[in-house]
Amino acid sequence: MDVKQFDVVTLFPPMFEAISQFGITRRAGEEGRYQLHLWNPRDFTDDNYRTIDDRPYGGGPGMVMLADPMEKAVQAAKQRQLANGVEKPKVIYMSPQGRHLTHAVVMELVSQSGLIFLAGRYEGVDERLVRRQVDDEISIGDYVLSGGELAAMVVIDAIVRQLPGVLGDADSAEQDSFVNGLLDYPHYTRPEIYQGEPVPEVLMSGNHAHIKKWRLKQALGRTWLRRPDLLAARQLTKEESGLLAAFQADHKQ
Ligand SMILES: NC(=O)c1ccc(NCc2cccc(O)c2)nc1
């Protein structure tokens, strides 16, 4: 199994403890499924003040990140990836101007052996750095964050979960929403009656065929109610069409 190589250019390396120190992404890192290396552009400055940003040409609010320290950090990341066997490291810039992150985009990135993420702060980075170094620009949604770090962590987390064997029970990756193009079904655990509300009977029946059917019906129904756009994009089997019709009939009453 090859080791995924992730590098991030960021002014705040400690933020990435959110994925390297907790849960599934921590364990996957400890098991050597991926390596995460952080590069701070401040370490690539050559002035005493370690300057990494400046005012925008053309005026306007905020600051822009200087191209040179970022480029040197990207070069260092590329060197590390090449030294770790990555043929062609792909540079991804996290920004609201990028293409939307979807499950399909995640799966595209899963197939890459090495990714270098640029996490911008302020108003972003000098466009010449983007043109010279960026292969792909990705957005996690139509909103502005204080920096690209959280966006980069979202992408890395989504990729790591899809690495074979990372999720203990392989099925749970399969049943994740969006893998089968539908939203997830509702989940229940102890107690059997919570605040007077019971768990749906079918889930207590032990009849695995019925349970599977009920879960598919719920997934179809939820997708119909909450994300009709996903449903429109998905071919339904005869069985699925029947289950959805039954859900819709129940919903009407
Ligand atoms: N939706 C996103 O993926 C996203 C990504 C980054 C970000 N902030 C840093 C930044 C970076 C570049 C330009 C810029 O305007 C702001 N905010 C939201």
Coordinates of C-alpha atoms and ligand atoms in Angstrom, one line a residue:
M1 CA 0.0 0.0 0.0
D2 CA 1.6 3.3 -1.0
V3 CA 1.9 6.1 1.5
K4 CA -0.1 9.2 0.5
Q5 CA 2.0 12.3 0.7
F6 CA 0.4 15.5 1.9
D7 CA 2.2 18.8 2.2
V8 CA 0.6 22.1 3.3
V9 CA 1.9 25.6 3.0
T10 CA 0.5 27.5 5.9
L11 CA 1.2 30.3 8.4
F12 CA -0.4 28.3 11.2
P13 CA 1.0 24.7 11.2
P14 CA -0.4 23.9 14.7
M15 CA -3.9 24.1 13.3
F16 CA -3.3 20.7 11.5
E17 CA -3.2 18.9 14.9
A18 CA -7.0 18.9 14.4
I19 CA -6.5 16.0 11.9
S20 CA -3.1 14.6 12.9
Q21 CA -4.0 14.3 16.6
F22 CA -7.6 13.0 16.6
G23 CA -9.6 10.0 15.5
I24 CA -9.5 8.2 12.2
T25 CA -7.0 10.6 10.6
R26 CA -4.7 10.3 13.6
R27 CA -4.7 6.5 13.5
A28 CA -4.2 6.4 9.7
G29 CA -1.2 8.7 10.1
E30 CA 0.3 6.6 12.9
E31 CA -0.3 3.5 10.7
G32 CA 1.7 5.2 8.0
R33 CA -1.2 5.4 5.5
Y34 CA -0.2 9.0 4.8
Q35 CA 2.4 11.6 5.8
L36 CA 1.5 15.2 6.5
H37 CA 4.3 17.8 6.3
L38 CA 3.7 21.5 7.0
W39 CA 5.7 24.4 5.6
N40 CA 5.5 27.9 7.0
P41 CA 6.3 30.6 4.4
R42 CA 7.8 32.7 7.2
D43 CA 10.7 30.3 7.2
F44 CA 11.4 31.2 3.6
T45 CA 11.6 35.0 4.0
D46 CA 14.9 36.8 3.8
D47 CA 14.1 40.0 5.8
N48 CA 14.5 40.5 9.5
Y49 CA 10.7 41.0 9.9
R50 CA 10.0 37.7 8.1
T51 CA 7.5 39.6 5.9
I52 CA 5.0 37.4 4.1
D53 CA 2.3 39.9 3.0
D54 CA 2.0 43.4 1.7
R55 CA -0.6 45.9 0.6
P56 CA -2.5 45.2 -2.7
Y57 CA -1.5 47.1 -5.8
G58 CA -4.5 49.0 -7.1
G59 CA -5.5 49.8 -3.5
G60 CA -8.4 48.3 -1.5
P61 CA -8.7 46.6 1.9
G62 CA -6.6 43.9 3.4
M63 CA -3.3 42.4 2.5
V64 CA -2.0 40.0 -0.1
M65 CA 0.5 37.2 0.5
L66 CA 3.8 37.7 -1.2
A67 CA 4.6 35.2 -4.0
D68 CA 8.3 34.6 -3.2
P69 CA 8.1 33.0 0.3
M70 CA 5.1 30.9 -0.9
E71 CA 7.0 29.8 -4.0
K72 CA 10.0 28.8 -1.9
A73 CA 7.8 26.8 0.4
V74 CA 6.1 25.1 -2.5
Q75 CA 9.5 24.2 -3.9
A76 CA 10.6 22.7 -0.6
A77 CA 7.4 20.7 -0.5
K78 CA 7.9 19.4 -4.0
Q79 CA 11.5 18.4 -3.1
R80 CA 10.2 16.4 -0.2
Q81 CA 7.5 14.7 -2.3
L82 CA 9.9 13.8 -5.1
A83 CA 12.3 12.4 -2.5
N84 CA 9.4 10.2 -1.2
G85 CA 8.7 8.8 -4.6
V86 CA 5.9 11.0 -5.8
E87 CA 6.2 11.3 -9.6
K88 CA 4.3 14.5 -10.1
P89 CA 3.2 16.4 -7.0
K90 CA -0.1 18.2 -7.6
V91 CA -0.5 21.7 -6.2
I92 CA -3.9 22.6 -4.9
Y93 CA -5.0 26.2 -3.9
M94 CA -7.9 26.3 -1.5
S95 CA -10.0 29.4 -2.3
P96 CA -13.7 30.5 -2.8
Q97 CA -12.8 30.8 -6.5
G98 CA -12.1 27.1 -6.8
R99 CA -14.2 24.3 -8.2
H100 CA -16.6 22.8 -5.6
L101 CA -15.4 19.8 -3.6
T102 CA -17.7 16.9 -4.1
H103 CA -17.4 13.1 -3.5
A104 CA -16.3 12.8 -7.2
V105 CA -13.6 15.4 -6.7
V106 CA -12.4 13.6 -3.5
M107 CA -12.2 10.3 -5.4
E108 CA -10.1 12.1 -8.1
L109 CA -7.7 13.3 -5.4
V110 CA -7.6 9.8 -3.7
S111 CA -5.9 8.6 -6.9
Q112 CA -3.1 11.1 -6.6
S113 CA 0.1 9.9 -4.9
G114 CA 1.1 13.4 -3.6
L115 CA -0.8 16.6 -3.0
I116 CA 0.6 20.1 -1.9
F117 CA -2.1 22.4 -0.5
L118 CA -1.7 26.2 -0.4
A119 CA -3.6 27.7 2.5
G120 CA -3.9 31.4 1.9
R121 CA -4.8 34.0 4.5
Y122 CA -5.8 37.7 4.2
E123 CA -7.2 38.4 0.7
G124 CA -5.3 35.5 -0.8
V125 CA -2.0 35.1 -2.6
D126 CA -0.3 37.1 -5.4
E127 CA -1.9 35.8 -8.7
R128 CA 1.6 35.3 -10.2
L129 CA 2.2 32.6 -7.6
V130 CA -1.1 30.9 -8.5
R131 CA -0.2 31.0 -12.3
R132 CA 3.3 29.7 -11.7
Q133 CA 2.6 26.9 -9.2
V134 CA -1.1 26.0 -8.9
D135 CA -2.5 23.0 -10.8
D136 CA -6.0 23.0 -9.3
E137 CA -8.1 25.4 -7.3
I138 CA -10.7 23.9 -4.9
S139 CA -13.5 25.5 -2.8
I140 CA -15.3 23.6 0.0
G141 CA -18.3 25.9 -0.4
D142 CA -19.6 29.3 -1.2
Y143 CA -18.4 31.2 1.8
V144 CA -15.2 33.0 2.9
L145 CA -13.1 31.6 5.8
S146 CA -10.3 33.4 7.6
G147 CA -7.8 31.1 5.9
G148 CA -7.5 28.1 3.7
E149 CA -6.3 25.8 6.5
L150 CA -9.8 24.5 7.5
A151 CA -10.6 23.9 3.9
A152 CA -7.3 22.0 3.3
M153 CA -8.1 19.9 6.4
V154 CA -11.6 19.1 5.1
V155 CA -10.1 17.8 1.8
I156 CA -7.3 15.8 3.6
D157 CA -9.9 14.2 6.0
A158 CA -12.2 13.3 3.2
I159 CA -9.4 11.7 1.2
V160 CA -7.9 9.7 4.1
R161 CA -11.3 8.2 4.9
Q162 CA -11.4 6.8 1.4
L163 CA -8.0 5.1 1.6
P164 CA -8.6 1.3 1.6
G165 CA -8.6 -0.2 5.1
V166 CA -8.7 3.1 6.9
L167 CA -12.3 2.8 7.9
G168 CA -12.5 -0.4 10.1
D169 CA -15.6 -1.8 8.6
A170 CA -15.3 -1.3 4.9
D171 CA -19.0 -1.1 4.5
S172 CA -19.3 2.1 6.5
A173 CA -17.3 3.9 3.8
E174 CA -19.6 2.4 1.2
Q175 CA -22.7 3.5 3.0
D176 CA -21.4 7.0 3.6
S177 CA -23.7 9.5 2.0
F178 CA -22.8 10.4 -1.6
V179 CA -20.9 7.1 -2.1
N180 CA -24.2 5.6 -3.4
G181 CA -25.4 9.0 -4.5
L182 CA -28.0 9.1 -1.7
L183 CA -28.1 10.7 1.7
D184 CA -27.5 8.4 4.7
Y185 CA -30.4 6.6 6.5
P186 CA -31.3 7.5 10.1
H187 CA -29.2 5.7 12.8
Y188 CA -30.3 4.4 16.3
T189 CA -28.5 2.9 19.3
R190 CA -29.3 2.2 23.0
P191 CA -31.7 2.7 24.8
E192 CA -34.5 1.0 22.9
I193 CA -36.9 3.7 24.2
Y194 CA -35.5 7.2 24.7
Q195 CA -37.7 9.8 26.3
G196 CA -40.7 7.7 25.4
E197 CA -39.6 7.4 21.8
P198 CA -38.9 3.8 20.5
V199 CA -36.5 2.6 17.9
P200 CA -38.3 1.7 14.6
E201 CA -39.5 -1.8 15.0
V202 CA -37.9 -3.2 11.9
L203 CA -34.4 -2.5 13.3
M204 CA -35.2 -4.7 16.3
S205 CA -36.6 -7.5 14.1
G206 CA -33.2 -9.1 13.3
N207 CA -34.5 -9.6 9.7
H208 CA -31.6 -8.3 7.8
A209 CA -33.3 -8.3 4.4
H210 CA -36.1 -6.1 5.9
I211 CA -33.6 -3.9 7.6
K212 CA -31.6 -3.4 4.4
K213 CA -34.8 -2.5 2.5
W214 CA -36.0 -0.1 5.2
R215 CA -32.6 1.7 5.2
L216 CA -32.6 2.0 1.4
K217 CA -36.2 3.4 1.6
Q218 CA -35.2 5.9 4.2
A219 CA -32.1 7.0 2.2
L220 CA -34.3 7.4 -0.9
G221 CA -37.0 9.3 1.0
R222 CA -34.5 11.6 2.8
T223 CA -32.8 12.4 -0.5
W224 CA -36.2 13.1 -2.1
L225 CA -37.1 15.5 0.7
R226 CA -33.8 17.2 1.4
R227 CA -31.7 17.0 -1.8
P228 CA -33.9 16.5 -4.9
D229 CA -30.9 17.5 -7.0
L230 CA -29.0 14.4 -5.9
L231 CA -32.1 12.2 -6.7
A232 CA -32.4 13.8 -10.2
A233 CA -28.8 12.9 -10.9
R234 CA -29.3 9.2 -10.0
Q235 CA -30.8 6.3 -12.0
L236 CA -33.2 4.4 -9.8
T237 CA -33.6 0.6 -10.0
K238 CA -37.1 -0.8 -10.2
E239 CA -36.8 -1.7 -6.5
E240 CA -35.6 1.7 -5.6
S241 CA -38.4 3.4 -7.5
G242 CA -40.9 1.2 -5.6
L243 CA -39.4 2.0 -2.2
L244 CA -39.4 5.8 -3.0
A245 CA -43.0 5.7 -4.1
A246 CA -43.9 3.9 -0.8
F247 CA -42.0 6.5 1.2
Q248 CA -43.8 9.3 -0.7
A249 CA -47.2 7.7 -0.1
D250 CA -46.4 7.4 3.6
H251 CA -45.2 11.0 3.6
K252 CA -48.4 12.3 2.1
Q253 CA -50.7 10.8 4.8
Ligands
LIG1 N1 -14.6 28.1 0.5 C1 -13.3 27.8 0.6 O1 -12.9 26.7 0.3 C2 -12.4 28.9 1.2 C3 -11.0 28.8 1.0 C4 -10.2 29.8 1.6 C5 -10.8 30.8 2.3 N2 -10.1 31.8 2.9 C6 -8.7 32.1 2.5 C7 -8.7 32.7 1.1 C8 -7.8 32.2 0.1 C9 -7.8 32.7 -1.2 C10 -8.7 33.7 -1.5 C11 -9.6 34.2 -0.6 O2 -10.5 35.2 -0.9 C12 -9.6 33.7 0.7 N3 -12.1 30.9 2.5 C13 -12.9 29.9 1.9

